[in-house]
Amino acid sequence: MTSAPDRHPGGFRNRLRTVRPDGTPVYRHAAAPGSPPVCLGRNDLEEGLPHQPPGQPHAHDFLVLVYVERGGGTVGMGGSPTPLRDGDVHAVPPGRTIDVGRAALDHGRSWSVSFTPDAVPSLASVSPLAWAHHPLLALFAAEPTPGGASARVPEAERPSWTAWLTELADELASPERVGTREAVAALLTRLLVGAARLAPSAPAPLDPLVGRVFEQIEATYRDPVSAGDVARALGYTPGHLTTVVRERTDRTLLDWITERRMTEVRRLLRETDLPLGVVAARTGLRDATYLVRRFKARYGVTPERWRRGERARTARR
């Protein structure tokens, strides 16, 4: 697949962000300023509605919730073949490798909701290092079931899931309507609540080393530390710790540092009028110029344009 934009219903476009050393492309989101950072895709090849994902193994830097309305075939999740069964829900965290071929989707019908936490007000400022502990994201931290899915929707509840997703698609199809962002947030929240209720009562325990890494990032991300600084503070070489973190979390050490910083950058842009130089200084970035470059590379817009879009959205409420 090329790096050409992949647009689907919603204010969301997938663009190539980077390519891993093994050749796996990682896609980022690029939401239109002021639009909900949500994309919904529907796969139904029998009805001629192919929302075809990239045909090669790939990963995303955003969250993806997949609901299998009617099963058929298999997909690769994290390097393992996973059957698609009626009612399955797959909560795909950022960084996990997905391998979907056209043949694997034959005769199936599924929905995929791609989003960033900004889409839900209660998640907008949550540290990515704490996602596993947030109730709405419980399923993303759960161990897969024996069948490979994150969970399975009881048969009696499946019509409700289809109805929620259909309504979400309708809202995203007309983003200019009054209240669309609020309606999208409410519907996505309803889906996440439904998914969380399917999650095990206790989340999968956090790997002890990953926990130490997250604690170190949380304590130092406001300073201009590098992945090497974090590794050395914990007594590891940068190369070794980066490899271990990627193997255990599907993301590199630098990815986690950057995600934490950018979450705080967005919070400061949304909630304050601080100049970009101050925002940069409070998030471990060198200066305003570097902040603009990193922000635009990750989100497709400048920080100031993103801030204006958020303010305009708030003013329309």
Coordinates of C-alpha atoms in Angstrom, one line a residue:
M1 CA 0.0 0.0 0.0
T2 CA 1.2 3.5 -0.7
S3 CA 1.1 6.5 1.6
A4 CA -1.9 8.0 -0.2
P5 CA -4.7 9.2 2.1
D6 CA -7.4 6.7 3.0
R7 CA -10.6 8.6 3.8
H8 CA -13.7 7.0 5.3
P9 CA -16.8 8.4 7.0
G10 CA -15.7 10.9 9.7
G11 CA -13.1 13.6 10.1
F12 CA -10.3 11.1 9.8
R13 CA -7.7 10.2 7.3
N14 CA -5.0 7.6 7.5
R15 CA -1.6 8.6 6.4
L16 CA 1.7 6.8 6.6
R17 CA 3.6 8.0 9.7
T18 CA 6.6 5.7 9.7
V19 CA 7.9 2.3 8.6
R20 CA 9.3 -0.1 11.2
P21 CA 12.7 -1.8 10.7
D22 CA 10.9 -5.0 9.6
G23 CA 9.0 -3.1 6.9
T24 CA 5.7 -2.8 8.7
P25 CA 4.0 0.6 7.9
V26 CA 2.5 2.5 10.8
Y27 CA -0.4 4.8 9.9
R28 CA -1.4 7.9 11.8
H29 CA -4.7 9.8 11.9
A30 CA -5.1 13.2 10.3
A31 CA -8.4 14.6 11.5
A32 CA -9.9 17.8 10.0
P33 CA -9.7 20.6 12.5
G34 CA -12.9 20.8 14.5
S35 CA -14.2 17.5 13.2
P36 CA -14.7 14.4 15.4
P37 CA -11.4 12.3 15.4
V38 CA -13.4 9.2 14.5
C39 CA -13.7 7.1 11.4
L40 CA -16.1 4.2 10.8
G41 CA -15.6 1.6 8.2
R42 CA -18.0 -1.2 7.2
N43 CA -17.0 -4.4 5.4
D44 CA -19.7 -6.2 3.6
L45 CA -18.4 -7.7 0.4
E46 CA -21.6 -9.5 -0.5
E47 CA -23.4 -6.2 -0.6
G48 CA -20.7 -4.4 -2.4
L49 CA -19.5 -2.2 0.5
P50 CA -15.8 -3.0 0.8
H51 CA -14.0 -0.9 3.4
Q52 CA -10.8 -2.7 2.5
P53 CA -7.9 -2.3 4.9
P54 CA -4.3 -2.3 3.7
G55 CA -3.6 -5.7 2.2
Q56 CA -0.2 -6.0 3.9
P57 CA 0.6 -6.3 7.6
H58 CA 0.3 -2.8 9.1
A59 CA -0.3 -0.9 12.4
H60 CA -2.0 2.3 13.6
D61 CA -1.1 4.9 16.2
F62 CA -4.8 5.2 17.2
L63 CA -7.4 2.9 18.8
V64 CA -9.5 0.6 16.7
L65 CA -12.7 -1.2 17.9
V66 CA -13.9 -4.0 15.5
Y67 CA -17.3 -5.6 15.7
V68 CA -18.0 -8.7 13.6
E69 CA -21.6 -8.7 12.7
R70 CA -21.3 -11.9 10.7
G71 CA -18.2 -14.0 10.8
G72 CA -16.1 -15.4 7.9
G73 CA -12.4 -16.1 7.5
T74 CA -9.5 -15.0 9.6
V75 CA -7.2 -12.1 10.2
G76 CA -3.8 -11.8 11.7
M77 CA -3.6 -10.0 15.0
G78 CA -0.2 -9.4 16.5
G79 CA 1.2 -12.2 14.3
S80 CA -1.4 -14.8 15.2
P81 CA -4.3 -16.0 13.0
T82 CA -7.6 -15.0 14.6
P83 CA -10.9 -16.3 13.4
L84 CA -13.8 -13.9 12.7
R85 CA -16.9 -15.2 14.4
D86 CA -20.4 -13.8 14.8
G87 CA -20.5 -11.3 17.6
D88 CA -16.8 -11.0 18.2
V89 CA -15.3 -7.7 19.3
H90 CA -11.7 -6.9 18.8
A91 CA -10.1 -4.0 20.7
V92 CA -6.9 -3.2 18.8
P93 CA -4.6 -0.9 20.8
P94 CA -2.1 1.4 19.0
G95 CA 0.9 -0.4 17.6
R96 CA -0.5 -3.9 17.2
T97 CA 0.2 -5.5 13.8
I98 CA -2.9 -6.3 11.7
D99 CA -2.8 -8.5 8.6
V100 CA -5.9 -8.5 6.6
G101 CA -6.2 -10.0 3.1
R102 CA -9.2 -9.8 0.8
A103 CA -9.8 -13.5 0.9
A104 CA -10.0 -13.4 4.7
L105 CA -13.0 -11.1 4.5
D106 CA -15.1 -13.1 2.1
H107 CA -18.7 -13.7 3.2
G108 CA -18.2 -11.7 6.4
R109 CA -19.7 -8.4 7.7
S110 CA -17.8 -6.3 10.1
W111 CA -17.5 -2.7 11.4
S112 CA -14.4 -0.9 12.5
V113 CA -14.3 2.3 14.5
S114 CA -11.0 4.1 14.5
F115 CA -10.6 7.0 17.0
T116 CA -8.3 8.9 19.3
P117 CA -9.2 9.6 22.9
D118 CA -9.9 13.2 22.1
A119 CA -13.2 11.9 20.6
V120 CA -14.6 11.3 24.1
P121 CA -14.4 14.2 26.6
S122 CA -13.7 12.0 29.6
L123 CA -10.7 10.5 27.8
A124 CA -9.2 13.6 26.2
S125 CA -6.7 14.3 28.9
V126 CA -6.1 10.8 30.1
S127 CA -2.4 9.8 30.0
P128 CA -1.8 7.1 27.4
L129 CA 0.3 5.4 30.1
A130 CA -3.0 5.0 32.1
W131 CA -5.3 3.8 29.4
A132 CA -5.2 0.2 30.7
H133 CA -6.8 1.5 34.0
H134 CA -9.5 3.6 32.5
P135 CA -13.0 1.9 32.7
L136 CA -14.0 2.9 29.1
L137 CA -10.8 1.4 27.7
A138 CA -10.9 -1.8 29.8
L139 CA -11.3 -4.1 26.8
F140 CA -8.2 -2.7 25.2
A141 CA -6.2 -3.9 28.2
A142 CA -7.8 -7.4 28.4
E143 CA -6.2 -10.6 27.3
P144 CA -7.8 -12.1 24.2
T145 CA -10.3 -14.9 24.7
P146 CA -9.3 -18.5 23.7
G147 CA -10.8 -17.8 20.3
G148 CA -8.6 -14.8 19.8
A149 CA -11.2 -12.0 20.1
S150 CA -11.2 -9.5 22.9
A151 CA -14.8 -10.5 23.8
R152 CA -18.0 -11.7 22.3
V153 CA -21.3 -9.9 22.3
P154 CA -24.2 -12.0 23.6
E155 CA -26.6 -12.9 20.8
A156 CA -29.5 -10.9 22.4
E157 CA -27.4 -7.7 22.4
R158 CA -26.1 -7.9 18.9
P159 CA -29.0 -5.9 17.3
S160 CA -28.1 -3.0 19.6
W161 CA -24.5 -3.0 18.5
T162 CA -25.6 -2.9 14.9
A163 CA -28.0 -0.1 15.6
W164 CA -25.4 2.0 17.5
L165 CA -22.9 1.6 14.6
T166 CA -25.5 2.4 12.0
E167 CA -26.4 5.6 13.9
L168 CA -22.7 6.5 14.3
A169 CA -22.2 6.1 10.5
D170 CA -25.2 8.4 9.9
E171 CA -23.8 11.1 12.2
L172 CA -20.3 10.9 10.6
A173 CA -21.8 11.1 7.1
S174 CA -23.0 14.7 7.8
P175 CA -20.4 16.4 10.0
E176 CA -21.7 19.8 9.3
R177 CA -24.9 19.3 11.2
V178 CA -25.4 21.0 14.5
G179 CA -24.4 18.8 17.4
T180 CA -22.6 16.1 15.3
R181 CA -19.5 16.1 17.5
E182 CA -21.5 15.7 20.6
A183 CA -23.7 13.0 19.1
V184 CA -20.6 11.1 17.9
A185 CA -19.0 11.4 21.3
A186 CA -22.2 10.0 22.9
L187 CA -22.4 7.1 20.5
L188 CA -18.8 6.2 20.8
T189 CA -19.1 6.4 24.6
R190 CA -22.0 4.0 24.4
L191 CA -20.0 1.6 22.3
L192 CA -17.0 1.8 24.7
V193 CA -19.3 1.2 27.7
G194 CA -20.8 -1.9 25.9
A195 CA -17.3 -3.1 25.2
A196 CA -16.1 -2.4 28.7
R197 CA -19.0 -4.5 30.1
L198 CA -17.7 -7.4 28.1
A199 CA -14.2 -7.1 29.6
P200 CA -13.0 -9.4 32.4
S201 CA -13.6 -7.9 35.8
A202 CA -9.9 -7.6 36.4
P203 CA -7.6 -6.2 33.7
A204 CA -4.6 -8.2 32.6
P205 CA -1.7 -7.4 35.0
L206 CA 0.8 -4.9 33.7
D207 CA 4.2 -6.3 32.9
P208 CA 6.5 -5.2 35.8
L209 CA 9.2 -3.8 33.5
V210 CA 6.7 -2.0 31.4
G211 CA 5.2 -0.6 34.6
R212 CA 8.7 0.8 35.6
V213 CA 9.1 2.3 32.1
F214 CA 5.8 4.0 32.3
E215 CA 6.5 5.4 35.8
Q216 CA 9.8 6.8 34.5
I217 CA 8.2 8.4 31.5
E218 CA 5.4 9.9 33.6
A219 CA 8.0 11.4 36.0
T220 CA 10.3 12.9 33.3
Y221 CA 8.3 13.5 30.1
R222 CA 8.1 17.3 30.9
D223 CA 11.9 17.4 30.7
P224 CA 13.9 17.1 27.4
V225 CA 14.7 13.4 28.0
S226 CA 15.3 10.9 25.2
A227 CA 14.6 7.2 25.0
G228 CA 18.2 6.7 25.9
D229 CA 17.9 8.8 29.1
V230 CA 14.9 6.7 30.2
A231 CA 16.7 3.4 29.5
R232 CA 19.8 4.4 31.3
A233 CA 17.8 5.6 34.3
L234 CA 16.4 2.1 34.6
G235 CA 19.8 0.4 34.1
Y236 CA 19.3 -0.8 30.5
T237 CA 20.9 0.0 27.2
P238 CA 18.6 2.0 24.9
G239 CA 18.6 -0.7 22.2
H240 CA 17.7 -3.5 24.6
L241 CA 14.9 -1.6 26.4
T242 CA 13.4 -0.4 23.1
T243 CA 13.3 -3.9 21.8
V244 CA 11.8 -5.3 25.0
V245 CA 9.1 -2.6 25.2
R246 CA 8.2 -3.1 21.5
E247 CA 7.9 -6.8 22.0
R248 CA 5.7 -6.4 25.1
T249 CA 3.5 -3.4 24.1
D250 CA 3.6 -3.3 20.3
R251 CA 5.1 0.2 20.5
T252 CA 8.6 1.5 21.0
L253 CA 10.0 3.4 24.0
L254 CA 10.1 6.6 21.9
D255 CA 6.5 6.0 20.8
W256 CA 5.3 6.0 24.4
I257 CA 7.4 9.1 25.3
T258 CA 6.0 11.0 22.3
E259 CA 2.4 9.8 23.0
R260 CA 2.6 11.1 26.5
R261 CA 4.0 14.4 25.5
M262 CA 1.5 14.9 22.7
T263 CA -1.4 14.1 25.0
E264 CA -0.2 16.9 27.3
V265 CA 0.4 19.3 24.3
R266 CA -3.2 18.8 23.2
R267 CA -4.5 19.3 26.8
L268 CA -2.6 22.6 27.1
L269 CA -3.7 23.8 23.6
R270 CA -7.3 22.9 24.5
E271 CA -7.5 24.3 28.0
T272 CA -5.1 27.2 28.0
D273 CA -4.0 30.2 26.0
L274 CA -0.3 29.6 26.6
P275 CA 2.0 30.5 23.7
L276 CA 3.6 27.6 21.8
G277 CA 7.0 28.3 23.3
V278 CA 5.6 27.8 26.8
V279 CA 3.7 24.6 25.7
A280 CA 6.9 23.3 24.3
A281 CA 8.9 24.0 27.4
R282 CA 6.2 22.2 29.6
T283 CA 6.3 19.1 27.5
G284 CA 9.9 18.3 27.0
L285 CA 10.1 19.7 23.5
R286 CA 12.9 22.0 22.5
D287 CA 11.1 25.1 21.3
A288 CA 8.0 26.3 19.5
T289 CA 9.5 25.5 16.0
Y290 CA 10.2 21.9 17.0
L291 CA 6.7 21.6 18.6
V292 CA 5.1 22.7 15.4
R293 CA 7.1 20.3 13.3
R294 CA 6.4 17.3 15.5
F295 CA 2.7 18.2 16.0
K296 CA 2.1 18.6 12.2
A297 CA 3.9 15.4 11.4
R298 CA 1.7 13.5 13.8
Y299 CA -1.7 15.1 13.3
G300 CA -1.5 16.7 9.9
V301 CA -2.2 20.3 11.1
T302 CA -0.3 22.9 13.0
P303 CA -0.9 23.3 16.8
E304 CA -2.5 26.8 16.3
R305 CA -4.9 25.5 13.6
W306 CA -5.8 22.6 15.9
R307 CA -6.4 24.9 18.8
R308 CA -8.7 27.2 16.6
G309 CA -10.7 24.2 15.5
E310 CA -11.2 23.1 19.1
R311 CA -12.2 26.6 20.2
A312 CA -14.7 26.9 17.3
R313 CA -16.2 23.6 18.2
T314 CA -16.6 24.7 21.8
A315 CA -18.2 27.9 20.7
R316 CA -20.9 26.1 18.7
R317 CA -22.1 24.2 21.7

